[in-house]
Coordinates of C-alpha atoms in Angstrom, one line a residue:
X1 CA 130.5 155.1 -42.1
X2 CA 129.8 158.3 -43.0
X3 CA 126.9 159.3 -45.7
X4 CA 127.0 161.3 -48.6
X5 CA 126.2 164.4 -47.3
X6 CA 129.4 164.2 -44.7
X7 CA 131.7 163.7 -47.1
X8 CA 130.1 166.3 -49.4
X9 CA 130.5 168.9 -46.5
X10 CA 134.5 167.9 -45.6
X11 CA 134.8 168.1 -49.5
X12 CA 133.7 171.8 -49.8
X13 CA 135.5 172.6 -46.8
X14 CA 138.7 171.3 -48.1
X15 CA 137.6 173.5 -51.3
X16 CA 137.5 176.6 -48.8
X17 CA 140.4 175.9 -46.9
X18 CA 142.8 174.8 -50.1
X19 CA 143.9 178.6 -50.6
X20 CA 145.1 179.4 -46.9
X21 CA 146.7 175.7 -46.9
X22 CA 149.0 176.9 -50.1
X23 CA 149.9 179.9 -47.8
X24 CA 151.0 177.8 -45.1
X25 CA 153.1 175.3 -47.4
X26 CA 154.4 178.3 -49.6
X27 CA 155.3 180.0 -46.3
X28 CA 156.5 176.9 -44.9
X29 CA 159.2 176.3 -48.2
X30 CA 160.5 179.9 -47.4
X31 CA 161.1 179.1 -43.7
X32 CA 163.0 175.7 -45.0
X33 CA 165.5 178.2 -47.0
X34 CA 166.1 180.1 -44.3
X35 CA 166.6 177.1 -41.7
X36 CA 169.0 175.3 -43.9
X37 CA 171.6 178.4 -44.5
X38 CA 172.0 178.6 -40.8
X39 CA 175.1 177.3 -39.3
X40 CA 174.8 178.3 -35.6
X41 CA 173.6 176.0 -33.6
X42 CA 171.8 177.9 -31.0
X43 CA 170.1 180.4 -33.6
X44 CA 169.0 177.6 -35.5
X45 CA 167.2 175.5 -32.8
X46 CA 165.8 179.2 -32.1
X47 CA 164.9 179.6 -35.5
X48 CA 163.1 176.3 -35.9
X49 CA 160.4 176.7 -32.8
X50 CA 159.8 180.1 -34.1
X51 CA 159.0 178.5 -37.3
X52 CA 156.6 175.4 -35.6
X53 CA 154.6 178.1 -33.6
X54 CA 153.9 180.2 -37.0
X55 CA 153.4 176.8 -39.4
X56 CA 150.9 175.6 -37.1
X57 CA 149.3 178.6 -35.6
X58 CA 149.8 177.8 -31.7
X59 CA 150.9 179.4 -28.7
X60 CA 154.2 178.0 -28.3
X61 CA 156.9 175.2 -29.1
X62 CA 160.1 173.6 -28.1
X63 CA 162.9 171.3 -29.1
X64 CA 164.1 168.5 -27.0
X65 CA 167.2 166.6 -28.1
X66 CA 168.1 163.0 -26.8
X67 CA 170.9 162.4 -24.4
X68 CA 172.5 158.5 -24.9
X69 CA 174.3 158.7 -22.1
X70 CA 171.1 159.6 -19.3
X71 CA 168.2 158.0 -22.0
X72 CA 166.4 161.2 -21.5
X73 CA 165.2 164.1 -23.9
X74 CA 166.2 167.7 -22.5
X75 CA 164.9 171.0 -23.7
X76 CA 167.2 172.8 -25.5
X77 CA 165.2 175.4 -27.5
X78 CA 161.6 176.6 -27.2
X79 CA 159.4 179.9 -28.0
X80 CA 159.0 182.2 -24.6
X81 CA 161.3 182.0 -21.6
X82 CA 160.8 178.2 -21.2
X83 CA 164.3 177.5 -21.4
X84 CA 165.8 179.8 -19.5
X85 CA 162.8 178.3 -16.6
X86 CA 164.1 175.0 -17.2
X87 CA 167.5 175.2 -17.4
X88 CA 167.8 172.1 -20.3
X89 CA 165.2 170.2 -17.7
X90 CA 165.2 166.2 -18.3
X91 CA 162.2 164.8 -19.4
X92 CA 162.2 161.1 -19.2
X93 CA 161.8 159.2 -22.4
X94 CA 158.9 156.9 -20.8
X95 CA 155.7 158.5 -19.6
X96 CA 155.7 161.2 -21.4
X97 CA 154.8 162.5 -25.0
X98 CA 157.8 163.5 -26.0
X99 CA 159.2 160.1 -25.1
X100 CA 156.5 158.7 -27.2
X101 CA 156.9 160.2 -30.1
X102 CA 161.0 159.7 -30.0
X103 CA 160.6 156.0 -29.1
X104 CA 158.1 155.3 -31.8
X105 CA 159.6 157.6 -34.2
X106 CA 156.2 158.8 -35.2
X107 CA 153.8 161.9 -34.8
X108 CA 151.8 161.9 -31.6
X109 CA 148.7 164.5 -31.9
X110 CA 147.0 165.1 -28.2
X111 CA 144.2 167.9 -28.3
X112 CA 143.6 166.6 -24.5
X113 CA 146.8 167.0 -23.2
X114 CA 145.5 166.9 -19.3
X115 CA 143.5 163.5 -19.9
X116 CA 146.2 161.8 -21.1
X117 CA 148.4 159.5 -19.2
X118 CA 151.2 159.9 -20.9
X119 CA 151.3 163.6 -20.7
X120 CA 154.6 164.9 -18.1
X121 CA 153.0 167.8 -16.0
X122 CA 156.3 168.5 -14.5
X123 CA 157.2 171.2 -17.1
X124 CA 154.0 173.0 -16.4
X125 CA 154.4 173.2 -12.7
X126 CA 157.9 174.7 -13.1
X127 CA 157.0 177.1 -15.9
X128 CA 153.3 177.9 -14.5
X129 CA 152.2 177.3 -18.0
X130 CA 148.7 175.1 -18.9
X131 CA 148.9 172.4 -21.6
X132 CA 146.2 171.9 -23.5
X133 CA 147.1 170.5 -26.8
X134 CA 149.9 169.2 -28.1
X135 CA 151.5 167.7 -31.3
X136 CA 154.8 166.2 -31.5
X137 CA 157.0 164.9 -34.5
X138 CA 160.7 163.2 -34.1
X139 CA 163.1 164.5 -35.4
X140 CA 165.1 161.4 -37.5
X141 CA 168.5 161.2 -38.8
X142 CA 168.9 158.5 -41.3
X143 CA 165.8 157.2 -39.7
X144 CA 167.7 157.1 -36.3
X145 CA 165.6 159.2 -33.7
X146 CA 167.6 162.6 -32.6
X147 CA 165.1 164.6 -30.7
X148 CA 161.3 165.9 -30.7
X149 CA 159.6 169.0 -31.8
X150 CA 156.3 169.9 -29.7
X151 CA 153.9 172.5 -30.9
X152 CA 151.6 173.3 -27.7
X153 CA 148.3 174.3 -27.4
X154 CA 146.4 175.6 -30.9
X155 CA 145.4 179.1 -31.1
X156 CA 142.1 178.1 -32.7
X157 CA 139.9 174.5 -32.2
X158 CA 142.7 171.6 -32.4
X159 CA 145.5 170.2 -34.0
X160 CA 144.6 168.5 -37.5
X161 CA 146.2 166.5 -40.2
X162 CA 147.9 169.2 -42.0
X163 CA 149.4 170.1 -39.1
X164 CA 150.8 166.9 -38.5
X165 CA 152.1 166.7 -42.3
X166 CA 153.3 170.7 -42.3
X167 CA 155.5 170.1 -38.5
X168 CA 156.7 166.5 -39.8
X169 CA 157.8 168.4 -43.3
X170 CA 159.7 170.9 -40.8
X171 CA 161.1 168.2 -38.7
X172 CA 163.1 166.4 -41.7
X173 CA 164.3 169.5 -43.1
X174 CA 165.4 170.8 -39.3
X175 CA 166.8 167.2 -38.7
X176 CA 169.2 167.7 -41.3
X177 CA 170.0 170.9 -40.7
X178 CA 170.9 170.0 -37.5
X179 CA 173.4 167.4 -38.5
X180 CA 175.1 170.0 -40.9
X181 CA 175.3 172.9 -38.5
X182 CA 177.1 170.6 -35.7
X183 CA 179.6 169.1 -38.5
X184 CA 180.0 172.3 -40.0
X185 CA 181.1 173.8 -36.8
X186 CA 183.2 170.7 -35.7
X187 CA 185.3 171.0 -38.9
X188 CA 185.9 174.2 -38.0
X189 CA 187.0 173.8 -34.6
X190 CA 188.7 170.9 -35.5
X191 CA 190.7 173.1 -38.5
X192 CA 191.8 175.9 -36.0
X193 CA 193.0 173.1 -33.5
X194 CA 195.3 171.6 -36.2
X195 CA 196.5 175.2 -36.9
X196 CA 197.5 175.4 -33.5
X197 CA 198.9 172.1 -33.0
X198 CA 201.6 173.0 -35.3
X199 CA 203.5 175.8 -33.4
X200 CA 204.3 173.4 -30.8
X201 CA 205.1 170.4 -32.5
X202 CA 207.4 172.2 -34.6
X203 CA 209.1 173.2 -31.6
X204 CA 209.2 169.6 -30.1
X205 CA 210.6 168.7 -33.7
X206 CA 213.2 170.7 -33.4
X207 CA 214.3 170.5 -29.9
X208 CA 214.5 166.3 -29.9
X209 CA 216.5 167.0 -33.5
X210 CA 219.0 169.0 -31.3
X211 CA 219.1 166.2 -28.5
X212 CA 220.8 163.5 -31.2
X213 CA 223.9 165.8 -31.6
X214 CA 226.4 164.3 -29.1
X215 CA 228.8 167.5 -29.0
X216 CA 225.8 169.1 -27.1
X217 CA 226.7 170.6 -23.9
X218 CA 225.0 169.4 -21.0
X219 CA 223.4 172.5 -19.8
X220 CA 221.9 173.2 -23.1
X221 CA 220.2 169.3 -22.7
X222 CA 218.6 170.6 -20.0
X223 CA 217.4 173.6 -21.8
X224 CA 215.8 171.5 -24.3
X225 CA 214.5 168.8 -21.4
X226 CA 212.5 172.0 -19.9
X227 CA 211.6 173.2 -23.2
X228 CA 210.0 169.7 -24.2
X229 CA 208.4 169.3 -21.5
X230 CA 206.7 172.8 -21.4
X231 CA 205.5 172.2 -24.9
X232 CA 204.2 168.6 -23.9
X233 CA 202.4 169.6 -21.2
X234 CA 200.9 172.9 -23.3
X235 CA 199.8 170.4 -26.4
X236 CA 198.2 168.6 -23.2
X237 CA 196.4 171.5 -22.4
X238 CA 195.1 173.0 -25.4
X239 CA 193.8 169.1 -26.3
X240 CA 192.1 169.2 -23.2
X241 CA 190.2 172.6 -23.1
X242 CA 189.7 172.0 -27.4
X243 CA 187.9 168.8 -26.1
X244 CA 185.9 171.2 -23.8
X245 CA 184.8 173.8 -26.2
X246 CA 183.8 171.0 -28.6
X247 CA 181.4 169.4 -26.3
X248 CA 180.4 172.9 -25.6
X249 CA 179.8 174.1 -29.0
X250 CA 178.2 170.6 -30.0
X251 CA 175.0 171.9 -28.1
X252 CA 175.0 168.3 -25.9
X253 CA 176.2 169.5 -22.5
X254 CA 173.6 168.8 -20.5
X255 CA 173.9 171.6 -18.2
X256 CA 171.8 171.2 -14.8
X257 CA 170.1 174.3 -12.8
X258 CA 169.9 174.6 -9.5
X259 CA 170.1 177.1 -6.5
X260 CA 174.2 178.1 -6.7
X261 CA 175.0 180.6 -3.7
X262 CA 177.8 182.4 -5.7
X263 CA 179.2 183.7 -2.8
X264 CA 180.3 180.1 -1.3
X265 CA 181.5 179.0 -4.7
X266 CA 184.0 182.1 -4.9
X267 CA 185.0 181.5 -1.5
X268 CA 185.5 177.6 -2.3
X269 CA 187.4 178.8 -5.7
X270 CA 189.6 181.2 -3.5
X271 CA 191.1 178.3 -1.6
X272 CA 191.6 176.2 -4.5
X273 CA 194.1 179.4 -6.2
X274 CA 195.7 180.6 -3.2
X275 CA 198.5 178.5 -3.6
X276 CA 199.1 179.9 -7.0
X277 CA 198.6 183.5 -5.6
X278 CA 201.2 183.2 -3.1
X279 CA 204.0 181.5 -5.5
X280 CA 203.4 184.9 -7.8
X281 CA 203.5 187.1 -4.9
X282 CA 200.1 188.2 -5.8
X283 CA 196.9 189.5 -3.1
X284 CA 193.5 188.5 -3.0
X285 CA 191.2 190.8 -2.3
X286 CA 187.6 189.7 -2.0
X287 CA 184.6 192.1 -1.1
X288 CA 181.5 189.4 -1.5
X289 CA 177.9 190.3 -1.0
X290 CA 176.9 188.1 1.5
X291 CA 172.7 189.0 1.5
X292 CA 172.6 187.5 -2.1
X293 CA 170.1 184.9 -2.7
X294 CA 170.8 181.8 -5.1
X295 CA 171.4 182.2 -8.7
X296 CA 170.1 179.1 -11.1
X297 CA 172.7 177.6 -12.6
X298 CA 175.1 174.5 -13.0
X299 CA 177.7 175.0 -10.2
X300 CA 180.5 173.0 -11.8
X301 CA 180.3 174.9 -15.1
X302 CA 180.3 178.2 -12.7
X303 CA 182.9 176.8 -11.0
X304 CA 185.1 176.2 -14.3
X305 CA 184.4 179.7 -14.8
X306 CA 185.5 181.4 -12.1
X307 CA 188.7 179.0 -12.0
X308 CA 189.6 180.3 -15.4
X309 CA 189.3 184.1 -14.6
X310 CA 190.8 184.5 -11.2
X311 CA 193.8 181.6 -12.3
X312 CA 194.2 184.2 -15.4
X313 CA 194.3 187.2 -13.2
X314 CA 197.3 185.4 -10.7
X315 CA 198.9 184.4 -13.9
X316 CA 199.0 187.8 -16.2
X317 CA 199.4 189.9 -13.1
X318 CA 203.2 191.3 -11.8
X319 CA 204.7 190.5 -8.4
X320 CA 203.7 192.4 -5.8
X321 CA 200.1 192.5 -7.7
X322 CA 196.7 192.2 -6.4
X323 CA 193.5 190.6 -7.4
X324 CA 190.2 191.9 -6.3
X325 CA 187.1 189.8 -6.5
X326 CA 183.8 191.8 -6.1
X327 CA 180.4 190.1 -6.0
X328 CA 177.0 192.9 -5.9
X329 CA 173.7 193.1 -7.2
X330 CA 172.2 195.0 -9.8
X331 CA 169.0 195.1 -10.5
X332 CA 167.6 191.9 -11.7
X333 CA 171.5 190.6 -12.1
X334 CA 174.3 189.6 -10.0
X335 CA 177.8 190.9 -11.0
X336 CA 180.9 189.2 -10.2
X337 CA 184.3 191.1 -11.3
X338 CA 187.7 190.2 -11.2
X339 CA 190.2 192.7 -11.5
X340 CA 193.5 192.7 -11.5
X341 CA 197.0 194.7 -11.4
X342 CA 198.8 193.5 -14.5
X343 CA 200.0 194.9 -17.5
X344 CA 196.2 195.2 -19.1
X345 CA 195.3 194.2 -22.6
X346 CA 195.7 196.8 -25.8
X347 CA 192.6 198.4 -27.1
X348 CA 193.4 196.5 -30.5
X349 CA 193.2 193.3 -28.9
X350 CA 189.9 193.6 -26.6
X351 CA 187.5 193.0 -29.6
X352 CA 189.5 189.8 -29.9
X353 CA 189.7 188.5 -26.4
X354 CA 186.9 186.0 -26.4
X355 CA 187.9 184.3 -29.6
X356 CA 189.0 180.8 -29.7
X357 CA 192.8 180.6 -30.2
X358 CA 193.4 183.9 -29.5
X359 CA 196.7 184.9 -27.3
X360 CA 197.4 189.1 -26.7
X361 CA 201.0 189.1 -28.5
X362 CA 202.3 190.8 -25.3
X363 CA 201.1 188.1 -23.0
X364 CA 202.5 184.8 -24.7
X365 CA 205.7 185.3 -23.2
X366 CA 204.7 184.3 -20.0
X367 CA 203.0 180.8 -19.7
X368 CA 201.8 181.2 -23.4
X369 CA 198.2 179.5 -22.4
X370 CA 196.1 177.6 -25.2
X371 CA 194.1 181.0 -26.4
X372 CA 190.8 178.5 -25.0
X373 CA 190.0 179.4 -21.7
X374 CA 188.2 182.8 -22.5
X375 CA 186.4 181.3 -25.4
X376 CA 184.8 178.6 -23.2
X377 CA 184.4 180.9 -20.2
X378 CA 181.9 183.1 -22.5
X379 CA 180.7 179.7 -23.6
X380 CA 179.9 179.2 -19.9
X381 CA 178.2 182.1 -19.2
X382 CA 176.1 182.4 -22.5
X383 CA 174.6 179.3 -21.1
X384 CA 173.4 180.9 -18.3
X385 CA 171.4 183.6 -20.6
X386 CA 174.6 186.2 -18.9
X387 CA 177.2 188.4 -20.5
X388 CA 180.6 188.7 -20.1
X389 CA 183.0 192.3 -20.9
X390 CA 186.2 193.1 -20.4
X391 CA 187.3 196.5 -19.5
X392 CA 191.3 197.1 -19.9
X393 CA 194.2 199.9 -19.5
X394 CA 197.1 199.1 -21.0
X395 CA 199.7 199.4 -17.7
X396 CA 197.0 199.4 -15.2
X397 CA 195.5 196.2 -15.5
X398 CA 192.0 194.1 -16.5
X399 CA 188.8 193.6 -15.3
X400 CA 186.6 191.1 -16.6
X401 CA 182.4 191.3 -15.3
X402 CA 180.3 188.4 -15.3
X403 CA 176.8 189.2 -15.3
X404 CA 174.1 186.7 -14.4
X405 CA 170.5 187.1 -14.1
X406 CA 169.0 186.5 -10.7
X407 CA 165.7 185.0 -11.3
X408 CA 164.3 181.8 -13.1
X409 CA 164.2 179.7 -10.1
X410 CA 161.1 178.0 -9.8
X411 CA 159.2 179.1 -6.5
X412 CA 157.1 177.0 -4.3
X413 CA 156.1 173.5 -4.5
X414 CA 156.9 172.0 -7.7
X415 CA 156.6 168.8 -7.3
X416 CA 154.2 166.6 -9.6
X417 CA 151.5 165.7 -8.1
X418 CA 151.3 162.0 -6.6

């Protein structure tokens, strides 16, 4: 038990301390403001380990969220370029801290990160960082478990109590935040995709009215037979790729990174179209790289991708058109363009063109589309920390460049040790 003159000492520390503490919680209340009128998912999960490392004074921080389906916790924000190392890595719910915190729902503080058992040195062998310290706190909704915030390795001595308190107080306002920015952006979603519904329903409305007439003649039947079943099969669509976009937007796609030779994928994806190419009378061009090394990324998200631009190329383009795919290096990126010979896009609807819902008036006479496919394409490639632009002449055609950064795979061994 401690004596008198212990407790005397903690007592006029405490005294010492108490005006740098109401910084931090005065500091902390203004980062709360700010974390609760943000609405975008990815900025906020940003905004929030920002916040940890400053709150408790340490080098870094991430947030991991929990995946039902695999029963593991994947990184989906952190301070640095940890995410972009990991790619969303899985880190399993047992054996590690993380884990430990999310399955007890309570704050785990390790100032001895190496000699504990529980700690998963996976992440540091594929991001070359060193653990030293850490202190975790769940992150609850309606005392269910969501996710974990970590705050690694103290700038000064260890982690202690207030921090604990200060990173759990962050936690519960994040938590909720969370929550609101994922229904806030679902009910809207979900209010443009009603909007949209209604242009073809009203046309299915009309066209089965039109069937009950019995003095209709039979060749305008089958007008209305093709037009219901064009508008069937686009409500089909758009439900489809709105169902895409939602998981997208939701910020639970897992999304898994590994070595992808884009060269083979574009060769794979030119096999799958070719079909489509010939039935418009259109040309594929192709003029590949073939020295390019790996890229990290998921390959069936770059796969969707590269589906959507060069089926969009074939299907805006004229008869007699042509499609060139080109795949080069720049720099520290890989570029992949697809260009094509079509009628191009007006310059008042290129600020527009990655917008969910959004058809070029001049294009939705032919095959109409849902007004999705670009919005999850750029989706896609934000994932993959790339950029996507569209160049376009009205007459000449449209090419859209996919740029993709060519590091972040992890070199060497990086396997845990035995």
């Amino acid at each position: 038990m401690p004596g008198p003159r212990g407790q005397v000492d903690r007592d006029q520390s405490a005294i010492r301390n108490y005006p740098l503490l109401l910084r931090r919680y005065g500091r902390l209340m203004e980062i709360i403001s700010d974390v609760v009128s943000t609405h975008d998912l990815e900025s906020l999960l940003r905004h929030i380990v920002d916040a940890a490392v400053e709150l408790t004074e340490c080098e870094a921080a991430s947030l991991l969220l929990h995946d039902p389906k695999t029963q593991h916790l994947y990184f989906e924000a952190a301070t640095g370029d940890t995410v972009e190392q990991l790619g969303r890595a899985a880190v399993p719910a047992e054996n590690s801290i993380a884990g430990w915190v999310f399955i007890h729902r309570a704050p785990l503080l390790v100032n001895d990160a190496l000699g504990d058992p529980r700690f998963f040195r996976e992440v540091d062998l594929l991001t070359e960082f060193r653990t030293r310290s850490v202190l975790g706190v769940p992150l609850l909704h309606k005392g269910t478990p969501f996710g974990v915030i970590e705050a690694v390795n103290k700038k000064q001595g260890g982690f202690a109590d207030d921090d604990v308190r200060i990173l759990q107080t962050l936690a519960a306002q994040s938590a909720v935040a969370i929550e609101n920015s994922r229904l806030f952006q679902q009910n809207d979603l979900i209010a443009e995709m009603v909007h949209e519904f209604r242009t073809p329903l009203a046309a299915l409305t009309a066209a089965t009215h039109l069937l009950q007439r019995p003095e209709l003649p039979g060749d305008q039947r089958q007008n209305l037979g093709r037009t219901i079943y064009g508008e069937v099969r686009r409500l089909n669509e758009m439900a489809t790729d709105f169902l895409e976009l939602a998981r997208l937007e939701s910020g639970r796609v897992r999304f898994v990174r590994e070595p992808v030779h884009l060269g083979g994928l574009v060769g794979e994806v030119l096999e799958l179209v070719r079909l489509q190419a010939e039935t418009e009378d259109v040309l594929l061009i192709s003029d590949l790289d073939s020295t390019l090394a790996p890229v990290p990324g998921d390959r069936n998200r770059l796969k969707q991708l590269l589906l959507n631009l060069l089926t969009n190329a074939i299907k805006y383009n004229q008869r007699g058109g042509k499609v060139f795919i080109r795949l080069s290096r720049h720099d520290d990126r890989i570029e992949l363009a697809v260009q094509d010979t079509g009628r191009g896009i007006p310059a008042e609807s290129l600020p527009h063109i990655f917008e969910r819902f959004y058809r070029v008036p001049e294009r939705e006479g032919r095959g109409g589309g849902t007004g999705l496919g670009l919005a999850i394409a750029k989706r896609i490639v934000e994932s993959h920390q790339g950029e996507i632009r569209v160049e376009s002449e009205p007459g000449q055609g449209s090419t859209f460049t996919v740029s993709l950064p060519r590091t972040g795979l992890p070199t060497g061994d990086t396997r845990p040790p035995a």
